[in-house]
Amino acid sequence: MKFGNVFNLGLSYLQTDYIYTRMNDLFKAKDFVGKAMKICKKLNDTLSIAEIYKVKGIFEREGKNYGASENYLITNLRKNQELKNKHNEAEVFFELSKLYNKIGKAKEEKAAMFSSYQFFKGIGAIFM
């Protein structure tokens, strides 16, 4: 902030939020996602805002708030489709498949996983 590099600060908040979400420290994660969103909205950084929705979707899924999780992940998907960002689309399809698995939507899980798989297979990703 001191040197005017607000863009990198927003990305740092977003990554910190993602790390806390993966560590299942949802209290700390929630604090950082708010900070990231505030900066990214000020900068009109659409791609980072889409990523924030993905992280919020993961956050809500881990907190067992499945309806909110699906809404955030689908919002991310729609934004990435608008931006024609296939890589991020594939990532969110993977996160959606994990959500659908948790809530017992086998058909949706399979469709989301297949969409993710198709992209990563197309770029030569190695699956383990």
PDB file of C-alpha atoms in Angstrom:
ATOM      1  CA  MET A   1       0.000   0.000   0.000  1.00  0.00           C
ATOM      2  CA  LYS A   2       2.846   2.330   0.945  1.00  0.00           C
ATOM      3  CA  PHE A   3       4.386   2.091  -2.537  1.00  0.00           C
ATOM      4  CA  GLY A   4       1.125   2.025  -4.482  1.00  0.00           C
ATOM      5  CA  ASN A   5       1.335  -1.627  -5.458  1.00  0.00           C
ATOM      6  CA  VAL A   6      -2.263  -2.364  -4.512  1.00  0.00           C
ATOM      7  CA  PHE A   7      -2.728  -4.972  -7.264  1.00  0.00           C
ATOM      8  CA  ASN A   8      -0.101  -7.286  -5.763  1.00  0.00           C
ATOM      9  CA  LEU A   9      -1.539  -6.716  -2.293  1.00  0.00           C
ATOM     10  CA  GLY A  10      -4.943  -7.891  -3.547  1.00  0.00           C
ATOM     11  CA  LEU A  11      -3.389 -11.019  -5.033  1.00  0.00           C
ATOM     12  CA  SER A  12      -1.479 -11.654  -1.809  1.00  0.00           C
ATOM     13  CA  TYR A  13      -4.687 -11.418   0.208  1.00  0.00           C
ATOM     14  CA  LEU A  14      -6.376 -13.803  -2.212  1.00  0.00           C
ATOM     15  CA  GLN A  15      -3.593 -16.379  -1.952  1.00  0.00           C
ATOM     16  CA  THR A  16      -3.453 -16.043   1.831  1.00  0.00           C
ATOM     17  CA  ASP A  17      -7.199 -16.637   1.938  1.00  0.00           C
ATOM     18  CA  TYR A  18      -6.807 -19.736  -0.254  1.00  0.00           C
ATOM     19  CA  ILE A  19      -4.076 -21.121   2.018  1.00  0.00           C
ATOM     20  CA  TYR A  20      -6.132 -20.593   5.175  1.00  0.00           C
ATOM     21  CA  THR A  21      -9.138 -22.209   3.479  1.00  0.00           C
ATOM     22  CA  ARG A  22      -7.062 -25.276   2.597  1.00  0.00           C
ATOM     23  CA  MET A  23      -5.736 -25.391   6.167  1.00  0.00           C
ATOM     24  CA  ASN A  24      -9.392 -25.329   7.277  1.00  0.00           C
ATOM     25  CA  ASP A  25      -8.854 -22.127   9.262  1.00  0.00           C
ATOM     26  CA  LEU A  26     -12.089 -20.605   7.998  1.00  0.00           C
ATOM     27  CA  PHE A  27     -12.074 -17.727  10.486  1.00  0.00           C
ATOM     28  CA  LYS A  28      -8.775 -16.327   9.154  1.00  0.00           C
ATOM     29  CA  ALA A  29      -9.733 -17.135   5.567  1.00  0.00           C
ATOM     30  CA  LYS A  30     -12.896 -15.053   5.789  1.00  0.00           C
ATOM     31  CA  ASP A  31     -10.914 -11.999   6.898  1.00  0.00           C
ATOM     32  CA  PHE A  32      -8.544 -12.148   3.935  1.00  0.00           C
ATOM     33  CA  VAL A  33     -11.205 -12.803   1.301  1.00  0.00           C
ATOM     34  CA  GLY A  34     -12.971  -9.592   2.299  1.00  0.00           C
ATOM     35  CA  LYS A  35      -9.745  -7.603   1.995  1.00  0.00           C
ATOM     36  CA  ALA A  36      -8.984  -9.150  -1.397  1.00  0.00           C
ATOM     37  CA  MET A  37     -12.466  -8.449  -2.739  1.00  0.00           C
ATOM     38  CA  LYS A  38     -12.333  -4.813  -1.635  1.00  0.00           C
ATOM     39  CA  ILE A  39      -9.068  -4.204  -3.496  1.00  0.00           C
ATOM     40  CA  CYS A  40      -9.979  -6.196  -6.605  1.00  0.00           C
ATOM     41  CA  LYS A  41     -13.334  -4.421  -6.960  1.00  0.00           C
ATOM     42  CA  LYS A  42     -11.589  -1.040  -6.668  1.00  0.00           C
ATOM     43  CA  LEU A  43      -9.205  -2.073  -9.441  1.00  0.00           C
ATOM     44  CA  ASN A  44     -11.995  -3.704 -11.489  1.00  0.00           C
ATOM     45  CA  ASP A  45      -9.817  -6.836 -11.676  1.00  0.00           C
ATOM     46  CA  THR A  46     -12.402  -9.227 -13.102  1.00  0.00           C
ATOM     47  CA  LEU A  47     -10.130 -12.268 -13.209  1.00  0.00           C
ATOM     48  CA  SER A  48      -9.138 -11.940  -9.544  1.00  0.00           C
ATOM     49  CA  ILE A  49     -12.761 -11.340  -8.572  1.00  0.00           C
ATOM     50  CA  ALA A  50     -13.650 -14.597 -10.330  1.00  0.00           C
ATOM     51  CA  GLU A  51     -10.914 -16.357  -8.343  1.00  0.00           C
ATOM     52  CA  ILE A  52     -12.286 -14.886  -5.129  1.00  0.00           C
ATOM     53  CA  TYR A  53     -15.640 -16.476  -5.947  1.00  0.00           C
ATOM     54  CA  LYS A  54     -13.897 -19.830  -6.398  1.00  0.00           C
ATOM     55  CA  VAL A  55     -12.149 -19.528  -3.036  1.00  0.00           C
ATOM     56  CA  LYS A  56     -15.421 -18.444  -1.405  1.00  0.00           C
ATOM     57  CA  GLY A  57     -17.040 -21.525  -2.954  1.00  0.00           C
ATOM     58  CA  ILE A  58     -14.353 -23.766  -1.466  1.00  0.00           C
ATOM     59  CA  PHE A  59     -14.670 -21.931   1.864  1.00  0.00           C
ATOM     60  CA  GLU A  60     -18.440 -22.457   1.957  1.00  0.00           C
ATOM     61  CA  ARG A  61     -18.114 -26.091   0.885  1.00  0.00           C
ATOM     62  CA  GLU A  62     -15.686 -26.789   3.720  1.00  0.00           C
ATOM     63  CA  GLY A  63     -18.070 -25.009   6.088  1.00  0.00           C
ATOM     64  CA  LYS A  64     -20.884 -27.279   4.853  1.00  0.00           C
ATOM     65  CA  ASN A  65     -22.870 -24.372   3.403  1.00  0.00           C
ATOM     66  CA  TYR A  66     -23.444 -26.212   0.138  1.00  0.00           C
ATOM     67  CA  GLY A  67     -25.999 -23.868  -1.445  1.00  0.00           C
ATOM     68  CA  ALA A  68     -23.731 -20.852  -1.076  1.00  0.00           C
ATOM     69  CA  SER A  69     -20.783 -22.920  -2.271  1.00  0.00           C
ATOM     70  CA  GLU A  70     -22.557 -23.895  -5.472  1.00  0.00           C
ATOM     71  CA  ASN A  71     -23.619 -20.277  -6.097  1.00  0.00           C
ATOM     72  CA  TYR A  72     -20.067 -18.959  -5.714  1.00  0.00           C
ATOM     73  CA  LEU A  73     -18.546 -21.704  -7.869  1.00  0.00           C
ATOM     74  CA  ILE A  74     -21.127 -21.220 -10.630  1.00  0.00           C
ATOM     75  CA  THR A  75     -20.531 -17.454 -10.509  1.00  0.00           C
ATOM     76  CA  ASN A  76     -16.819 -18.156 -10.944  1.00  0.00           C
ATOM     77  CA  LEU A  77     -17.573 -20.487 -13.847  1.00  0.00           C
ATOM     78  CA  ARG A  78     -19.759 -17.908 -15.588  1.00  0.00           C
ATOM     79  CA  LYS A  79     -17.120 -15.175 -15.176  1.00  0.00           C
ATOM     80  CA  ASN A  80     -14.366 -17.430 -16.535  1.00  0.00           C
ATOM     81  CA  GLN A  81     -16.544 -18.398 -19.505  1.00  0.00           C
ATOM     82  CA  GLU A  82     -17.083 -14.690 -20.225  1.00  0.00           C
ATOM     83  CA  LEU A  83     -13.309 -14.166 -20.020  1.00  0.00           C
ATOM     84  CA  LYS A  84     -12.697 -17.298 -22.140  1.00  0.00           C
ATOM     85  CA  ASN A  85     -10.321 -18.571 -19.454  1.00  0.00           C
ATOM     86  CA  LYS A  86     -10.432 -22.326 -20.067  1.00  0.00           C
ATOM     87  CA  HIS A  87      -7.828 -23.221 -17.442  1.00  0.00           C
ATOM     88  CA  ASN A  88      -9.746 -21.553 -14.623  1.00  0.00           C
ATOM     89  CA  GLU A  89     -12.972 -23.044 -15.985  1.00  0.00           C
ATOM     90  CA  ALA A  90     -11.460 -26.515 -15.666  1.00  0.00           C
ATOM     91  CA  GLU A  91     -10.312 -25.788 -12.113  1.00  0.00           C
ATOM     92  CA  VAL A  92     -13.785 -24.701 -11.027  1.00  0.00           C
ATOM     93  CA  PHE A  93     -15.378 -27.726 -12.708  1.00  0.00           C
ATOM     94  CA  PHE A  94     -13.072 -29.834 -10.519  1.00  0.00           C
ATOM     95  CA  GLU A  95     -14.170 -27.931  -7.397  1.00  0.00           C
ATOM     96  CA  LEU A  96     -17.812 -28.337  -8.433  1.00  0.00           C
ATOM     97  CA  SER A  97     -17.302 -32.092  -8.833  1.00  0.00           C
ATOM     98  CA  LYS A  98     -16.001 -32.240  -5.244  1.00  0.00           C
ATOM     99  CA  LEU A  99     -19.044 -30.307  -4.046  1.00  0.00           C
ATOM    100  CA  TYR A 100     -21.466 -32.535  -5.948  1.00  0.00           C
ATOM    101  CA  ASN A 101     -19.746 -35.599  -4.511  1.00  0.00           C
ATOM    102  CA  LYS A 102     -20.292 -34.278  -0.972  1.00  0.00           C
ATOM    103  CA  ILE A 103     -23.985 -33.620  -1.540  1.00  0.00           C
ATOM    104  CA  GLY A 104     -24.712 -36.827  -3.433  1.00  0.00           C
ATOM    105  CA  LYS A 105     -25.377 -35.394  -6.907  1.00  0.00           C
ATOM    106  CA  ALA A 106     -23.667 -38.164  -8.863  1.00  0.00           C
ATOM    107  CA  LYS A 107     -24.826 -37.065 -12.321  1.00  0.00           C
ATOM    108  CA  GLU A 108     -23.629 -33.471 -11.810  1.00  0.00           C
ATOM    109  CA  GLU A 109     -20.395 -34.711 -10.225  1.00  0.00           C
ATOM    110  CA  LYS A 110     -19.622 -36.884 -13.237  1.00  0.00           C
ATOM    111  CA  ALA A 111     -20.414 -34.090 -15.723  1.00  0.00           C
ATOM    112  CA  ALA A 112     -18.259 -31.555 -13.878  1.00  0.00           C
ATOM    113  CA  MET A 113     -15.364 -33.998 -13.502  1.00  0.00           C
ATOM    114  CA  PHE A 114     -15.565 -34.894 -17.203  1.00  0.00           C
ATOM    115  CA  SER A 115     -15.437 -31.205 -18.199  1.00  0.00           C
ATOM    116  CA  SER A 116     -12.383 -30.670 -16.014  1.00  0.00           C
ATOM    117  CA  TYR A 117     -10.715 -33.852 -17.260  1.00  0.00           C
ATOM    118  CA  GLN A 118     -11.248 -32.926 -20.928  1.00  0.00           C
ATOM    119  CA  PHE A 119      -9.382 -29.647 -20.533  1.00  0.00           C
ATOM    120  CA  PHE A 120      -6.466 -31.052 -18.566  1.00  0.00           C
ATOM    121  CA  LYS A 121      -6.158 -34.038 -20.890  1.00  0.00           C
ATOM    122  CA  GLY A 122      -6.110 -31.634 -23.839  1.00  0.00           C
ATOM    123  CA  ILE A 123      -3.094 -29.777 -22.466  1.00  0.00           C
ATOM    124  CA  GLY A 124      -1.234 -32.999 -21.710  1.00  0.00           C
ATOM    125  CA  ALA A 125      -1.581 -32.937 -17.928  1.00  0.00           C
ATOM    126  CA  ILE A 126      -0.465 -36.082 -16.127  1.00  0.00           C
ATOM    127  CA  PHE A 127      -3.058 -37.671 -13.879  1.00  0.00           C
ATOM    128  CA  MET A 128      -2.127 -39.686 -10.814  1.00  0.00           C
TER     129      MET A 128
END
